[in-house]
GROMACS .gro file of C-alpha atoms in nm:
model
  245
    1UNK     CA    1  -6.964  -1.931   5.824
    2UNK     CA    2  -6.705  -2.117   6.000
    3UNK     CA    3  -6.493  -2.027   6.278
    4UNK     CA    4  -6.168  -1.993   6.087
    5UNK     CA    5  -6.368  -1.759   5.841
    6UNK     CA    6  -6.510  -1.537   6.131
    7UNK     CA    7  -6.489  -1.176   6.063
    8UNK     CA    8  -6.298  -0.938   6.315
    9UNK     CA    9  -6.449  -0.702   6.550
   10UNK     CA   10  -6.591  -0.394   6.431
   11UNK     CA   11  -6.432  -0.048   6.473
   12UNK     CA   12  -6.627   0.039   6.750
   13UNK     CA   13  -6.590  -0.311   6.914
   14UNK     CA   14  -6.832  -0.552   6.997
   15UNK     CA   15  -6.999  -0.326   7.234
   16UNK     CA   16  -7.117  -0.112   6.946
   17UNK     CA   17  -7.338  -0.399   6.810
   18UNK     CA   18  -7.691  -0.510   6.923
   19UNK     CA   19  -7.793  -0.810   7.096
   20UNK     CA   20  -7.918  -0.958   6.769
   21UNK     CA   21  -7.617  -0.874   6.586
   22UNK     CA   22  -7.397  -1.014   6.868
   23UNK     CA   23  -7.635  -1.352   6.842
   24UNK     CA   24  -7.580  -1.364   6.474
   25UNK     CA   25  -7.212  -1.353   6.496
   26UNK     CA   26  -7.194  -1.611   6.757
   27UNK     CA   27  -7.429  -1.844   6.551
   28UNK     CA   28  -7.192  -1.785   6.257
   29UNK     CA   29  -6.901  -1.918   6.464
   30UNK     CA   30  -7.083  -2.204   6.619
   31UNK     CA   31  -7.093  -2.045   6.968
   32UNK     CA   32  -7.390  -2.070   7.208
   33UNK     CA   33  -7.590  -1.733   7.196
   34UNK     CA   34  -7.782  -1.758   7.502
   35UNK     CA   35  -7.703  -1.502   7.805
   36UNK     CA   36  -7.673  -1.138   7.841
   37UNK     CA   37  -7.513  -0.892   7.612
   38UNK     CA   38  -7.190  -0.882   7.848
   39UNK     CA   39  -7.176  -1.256   7.842
   40UNK     CA   40  -7.197  -1.237   7.456
   41UNK     CA   41  -6.944  -0.980   7.420
   42UNK     CA   42  -6.719  -1.169   7.672
   43UNK     CA   43  -6.760  -1.496   7.459
   44UNK     CA   44  -6.672  -1.324   7.135
   45UNK     CA   45  -6.365  -1.179   7.314
   46UNK     CA   46  -6.251  -1.504   7.431
   47UNK     CA   47  -6.309  -1.676   7.074
   48UNK     CA   48  -6.113  -1.383   6.907
   49UNK     CA   49  -5.818  -1.438   7.146
   50UNK     CA   50  -5.825  -1.812   7.088
   51UNK     CA   51  -5.821  -1.760   6.706
   52UNK     CA   52  -5.531  -1.550   6.753
   53UNK     CA   53  -5.339  -1.798   6.952
   54UNK     CA   54  -5.388  -2.084   6.710
   55UNK     CA   55  -5.302  -1.916   6.389
   56UNK     CA   56  -5.062  -2.128   6.183
   57UNK     CA   57  -4.738  -2.021   6.170
   58UNK     CA   58  -4.570  -1.939   5.831
   59UNK     CA   59  -4.256  -2.100   5.699
   60UNK     CA   60  -4.060  -1.797   5.769
   61UNK     CA   61  -4.179  -1.788   6.132
   62UNK     CA   62  -4.066  -2.155   6.178
   63UNK     CA   63  -3.746  -2.082   6.043
   64UNK     CA   64  -3.695  -1.773   6.268
   65UNK     CA   65  -3.778  -2.010   6.567
   66UNK     CA   66  -3.565  -2.269   6.486
   67UNK     CA   67  -3.258  -2.031   6.441
   68UNK     CA   68  -3.324  -1.848   6.752
   69UNK     CA   69  -3.341  -2.162   6.977
   70UNK     CA   70  -2.971  -2.286   6.950
   71UNK     CA   71  -2.843  -1.934   7.010
   72UNK     CA   72  -3.032  -1.909   7.308
   73UNK     CA   73  -2.876  -2.240   7.406
   74UNK     CA   74  -2.541  -2.078   7.339
   75UNK     CA   75  -2.618  -1.770   7.535
   76UNK     CA   76  -2.730  -1.958   7.852
   77UNK     CA   77  -2.480  -1.867   8.131
   78UNK     CA   78  -2.264  -2.154   8.284
   79UNK     CA   79  -2.342  -2.199   8.651
   80UNK     CA   80  -2.133  -1.974   8.890
   81UNK     CA   81  -1.905  -2.251   9.058
   82UNK     CA   82  -1.707  -1.962   9.217
   83UNK     CA   83  -2.038  -1.835   9.416
   84UNK     CA   84  -2.093  -2.183   9.513
   85UNK     CA   85  -1.754  -2.213   9.661
   86UNK     CA   86  -1.769  -1.912   9.840
   87UNK     CA   87  -2.083  -2.005   9.994
   88UNK     CA   88  -1.948  -2.316  10.134
   89UNK     CA   89  -1.633  -2.150  10.283
   90UNK     CA   90  -1.851  -1.897  10.457
   91UNK     CA   91  -2.068  -2.146  10.610
   92UNK     CA   92  -1.763  -2.365  10.721
   93UNK     CA   93  -1.591  -2.040  10.870
   94UNK     CA   94  -1.949  -1.944  11.079
   95UNK     CA   95  -1.928  -2.325  11.216
   96UNK     CA   96  -1.571  -2.301  11.341
   97UNK     CA   97  -1.660  -1.953  11.494
   98UNK     CA   98  -1.965  -2.110  11.668
   99UNK     CA   99  -1.730  -2.412  11.806
  100UNK     CA  100  -1.470  -2.184  11.935
  101UNK     CA  101  -1.716  -1.952  12.136
  102UNK     CA  102  -1.622  -1.960  12.504
  103UNK     CA  103  -1.848  -2.136  12.751
  104UNK     CA  104  -1.920  -1.852  12.957
  105UNK     CA  105  -2.180  -1.707  12.699
  106UNK     CA  106  -2.380  -2.022  12.722
  107UNK     CA  107  -2.688  -2.002  12.926
  108UNK     CA  108  -2.662  -2.134  13.264
  109UNK     CA  109  -2.937  -2.273  13.486
  110UNK     CA  110  -2.982  -2.057  13.815
  111UNK     CA  111  -2.880  -2.183  14.137
  112UNK     CA  112  -2.596  -2.437  13.961
  113UNK     CA  113  -2.262  -2.493  14.100
  114UNK     CA  114  -2.097  -2.277  13.805
  115UNK     CA  115  -2.305  -1.958  13.880
  116UNK     CA  116  -2.246  -1.956  14.257
  117UNK     CA  117  -2.030  -1.673  14.328
  118UNK     CA  118  -1.990  -1.750  14.713
  119UNK     CA  119  -1.866  -2.069  14.903
  120UNK     CA  120  -2.081  -2.394  14.803
  121UNK     CA  121  -2.120  -2.427  15.215
  122UNK     CA  122  -2.287  -2.174  15.404
  123UNK     CA  123  -2.112  -1.972  15.668
  124UNK     CA  124  -2.163  -2.055  16.026
  125UNK     CA  125  -2.289  -1.782  16.242
  126UNK     CA  126  -2.042  -1.683  16.518
  127UNK     CA  127  -2.142  -1.792  16.873
  128UNK     CA  128  -2.262  -1.505  17.105
  129UNK     CA  129  -2.046  -1.432  17.402
  130UNK     CA  130  -2.371  -1.448  17.633
  131UNK     CA  131  -2.626  -1.721  17.662
  132UNK     CA  132  -2.687  -1.932  17.366
  133UNK     CA  133  -3.019  -2.035  17.315
  134UNK     CA  134  -3.155  -2.226  17.019
  135UNK     CA  135  -3.538  -2.262  16.978
  136UNK     CA  136  -3.796  -2.475  16.792
  137UNK     CA  137  -4.172  -2.450  16.809
  138UNK     CA  138  -4.465  -2.686  16.699
  139UNK     CA  139  -4.791  -2.522  16.644
  140UNK     CA  140  -5.153  -2.675  16.594
  141UNK     CA  141  -5.053  -3.009  16.741
  142UNK     CA  142  -5.352  -3.217  16.787
  143UNK     CA  143  -5.347  -3.276  17.160
  144UNK     CA  144  -5.458  -3.134  17.467
  145UNK     CA  145  -5.233  -2.891  17.625
  146UNK     CA  146  -5.270  -3.060  17.992
  147UNK     CA  147  -5.176  -3.382  17.824
  148UNK     CA  148  -4.856  -3.236  17.675
  149UNK     CA  149  -4.762  -3.050  17.989
  150UNK     CA  150  -4.728  -3.373  18.181
  151UNK     CA  151  -4.474  -3.482  17.927
  152UNK     CA  152  -4.276  -3.162  17.911
  153UNK     CA  153  -4.256  -3.149  18.275
  154UNK     CA  154  -4.029  -3.456  18.270
  155UNK     CA  155  -3.778  -3.329  18.020
  156UNK     CA  156  -3.755  -2.970  18.140
  157UNK     CA  157  -3.385  -2.885  18.264
  158UNK     CA  158  -3.251  -3.246  18.139
  159UNK     CA  159  -2.972  -3.288  17.916
  160UNK     CA  160  -3.061  -3.367  17.533
  161UNK     CA  161  -2.962  -3.723  17.553
  162UNK     CA  162  -3.137  -3.779  17.862
  163UNK     CA  163  -3.460  -3.615  17.738
  164UNK     CA  164  -3.451  -3.799  17.420
  165UNK     CA  165  -3.437  -4.143  17.599
  166UNK     CA  166  -3.737  -4.031  17.836
  167UNK     CA  167  -3.943  -3.921  17.541
  168UNK     CA  168  -3.862  -4.255  17.362
  169UNK     CA  169  -4.007  -4.471  17.644
  170UNK     CA  170  -4.270  -4.237  17.794
  171UNK     CA  171  -4.623  -4.432  17.743
  172UNK     CA  172  -4.809  -4.121  17.628
  173UNK     CA  173  -4.901  -4.053  17.248
  174UNK     CA  174  -4.786  -3.703  17.277
  175UNK     CA  175  -4.405  -3.811  17.348
  176UNK     CA  176  -4.369  -3.883  17.003
  177UNK     CA  177  -4.466  -3.536  16.903
  178UNK     CA  178  -4.234  -3.376  17.148
  179UNK     CA  179  -3.944  -3.600  17.055
  180UNK     CA  180  -3.974  -3.467  16.697
  181UNK     CA  181  -3.959  -3.109  16.826
  182UNK     CA  182  -3.659  -3.173  17.046
  183UNK     CA  183  -3.492  -3.329  16.761
  184UNK     CA  184  -3.570  -3.015  16.528
  185UNK     CA  185  -3.416  -2.816  16.805
  186UNK     CA  186  -3.105  -3.015  16.815
  187UNK     CA  187  -3.083  -2.985  16.429
  188UNK     CA  188  -3.143  -2.619  16.448
  189UNK     CA  189  -2.832  -2.608  16.689
  190UNK     CA  190  -2.594  -2.798  16.475
  191UNK     CA  191  -2.672  -2.625  16.160
  192UNK     CA  192  -2.640  -2.285  16.289
  193UNK     CA  193  -2.384  -2.313  16.571
  194UNK     CA  194  -2.230  -2.669  16.499
  195UNK     CA  195  -2.324  -2.804  16.852
  196UNK     CA  196  -2.386  -3.173  16.913
  197UNK     CA  197  -2.647  -3.319  17.139
  198UNK     CA  198  -2.415  -3.390  17.410
  199UNK     CA  199  -2.312  -2.989  17.434
  200UNK     CA  200  -2.693  -2.917  17.487
  201UNK     CA  201  -2.955  -2.877  17.774
  202UNK     CA  202  -3.329  -2.838  17.754
  203UNK     CA  203  -3.338  -2.470  17.896
  204UNK     CA  204  -3.743  -2.411  17.861
  205UNK     CA  205  -3.997  -2.646  17.764
  206UNK     CA  206  -4.344  -2.511  17.783
  207UNK     CA  207  -4.703  -2.552  17.609
  208UNK     CA  208  -4.944  -2.298  17.504
  209UNK     CA  209  -5.315  -2.344  17.416
  210UNK     CA  210  -5.419  -2.324  17.040
  211UNK     CA  211  -5.767  -2.288  16.900
  212UNK     CA  212  -6.032  -2.564  16.997
  213UNK     CA  213  -6.197  -2.746  16.709
  214UNK     CA  214  -6.584  -2.757  16.807
  215UNK     CA  215  -6.773  -3.105  16.688
  216UNK     CA  216  -7.080  -3.219  16.777
  217UNK     CA  217  -7.184  -3.592  16.886
  218UNK     CA  218  -7.575  -3.715  16.846
  219UNK     CA  219  -7.738  -3.857  17.168
  220UNK     CA  220  -8.070  -3.980  17.261
  221UNK     CA  221  -8.413  -3.805  17.235
  222UNK     CA  222  -8.257  -3.616  16.942
  223UNK     CA  223  -8.032  -3.420  17.112
  224UNK     CA  224  -7.659  -3.345  17.075
  225UNK     CA  225  -7.341  -3.339  17.286
  226UNK     CA  226  -7.050  -3.073  17.229
  227UNK     CA  227  -6.697  -3.210  17.168
  228UNK     CA  228  -6.397  -2.988  17.194
  229UNK     CA  229  -6.099  -3.105  17.018
  230UNK     CA  230  -5.793  -2.889  17.164
  231UNK     CA  231  -5.464  -2.818  16.982
  232UNK     CA  232  -5.144  -2.693  17.142
  233UNK     CA  233  -4.849  -2.486  17.077
  234UNK     CA  234  -4.517  -2.656  17.170
  235UNK     CA  235  -4.202  -2.476  17.228
  236UNK     CA  236  -3.852  -2.613  17.338
  237UNK     CA  237  -3.555  -2.391  17.385
  238UNK     CA  238  -3.175  -2.545  17.420
  239UNK     CA  239  -2.882  -2.379  17.569
  240UNK     CA  240  -2.520  -2.515  17.629
  241UNK     CA  241  -2.436  -2.699  17.911
  242UNK     CA  242  -2.281  -2.427  18.106
  243UNK     CA  243  -2.567  -2.216  18.074
  244UNK     CA  244  -2.817  -2.451  18.179
  245UNK     CA  245  -3.042  -2.414  18.481
   0.00000   0.00000   0.00000
């Protein structure tokens, strides 16, 4: 029996046949007959589907198919030109609206000139009626308090310009740190009260002892000598020339 002449499945389906009957049917169709019963049934079912799809068409069916094809072409809808035009108009309207949005809605960087609500320059603090004192302090300066006090004694009570000249030409190394501290105090006075160096006098200049850094140096016979590296807290107070001491 060839595959074209294969018999249809029984009334109860291929499941109603035994394994031997299923193998005979597969052998008649020229299909492999190895496997379990479920595989044999699936193989027969696939073959039935394949035979149903490859059945030759009759002349009447061919004519009906040929007549339906041109009718389907005639009934094909034309592209909707109006909808495409409406979509383009909507896109153009959206673009115009985006361009016309005010710049106020755009995110701005924090701290920029556009977002600042106050004046661009900080307001100066009013000068007090009593004694005007401007202070600057340097902490943990790596120098001994005794050496720093020797230089501080030279500038105490002097005008700022004179104190700057003394520190510039002083031979001690700590004079550079004290000069930086004095310039910082002058900058504070200029920023807060708009006072120049010619209007200021060194009111107070003192040094406090900071923490001591402890180190050791090796010596002879396995001994060690203690090294004390001292630090200082230096403070300078400036006042106006009329209130100086």
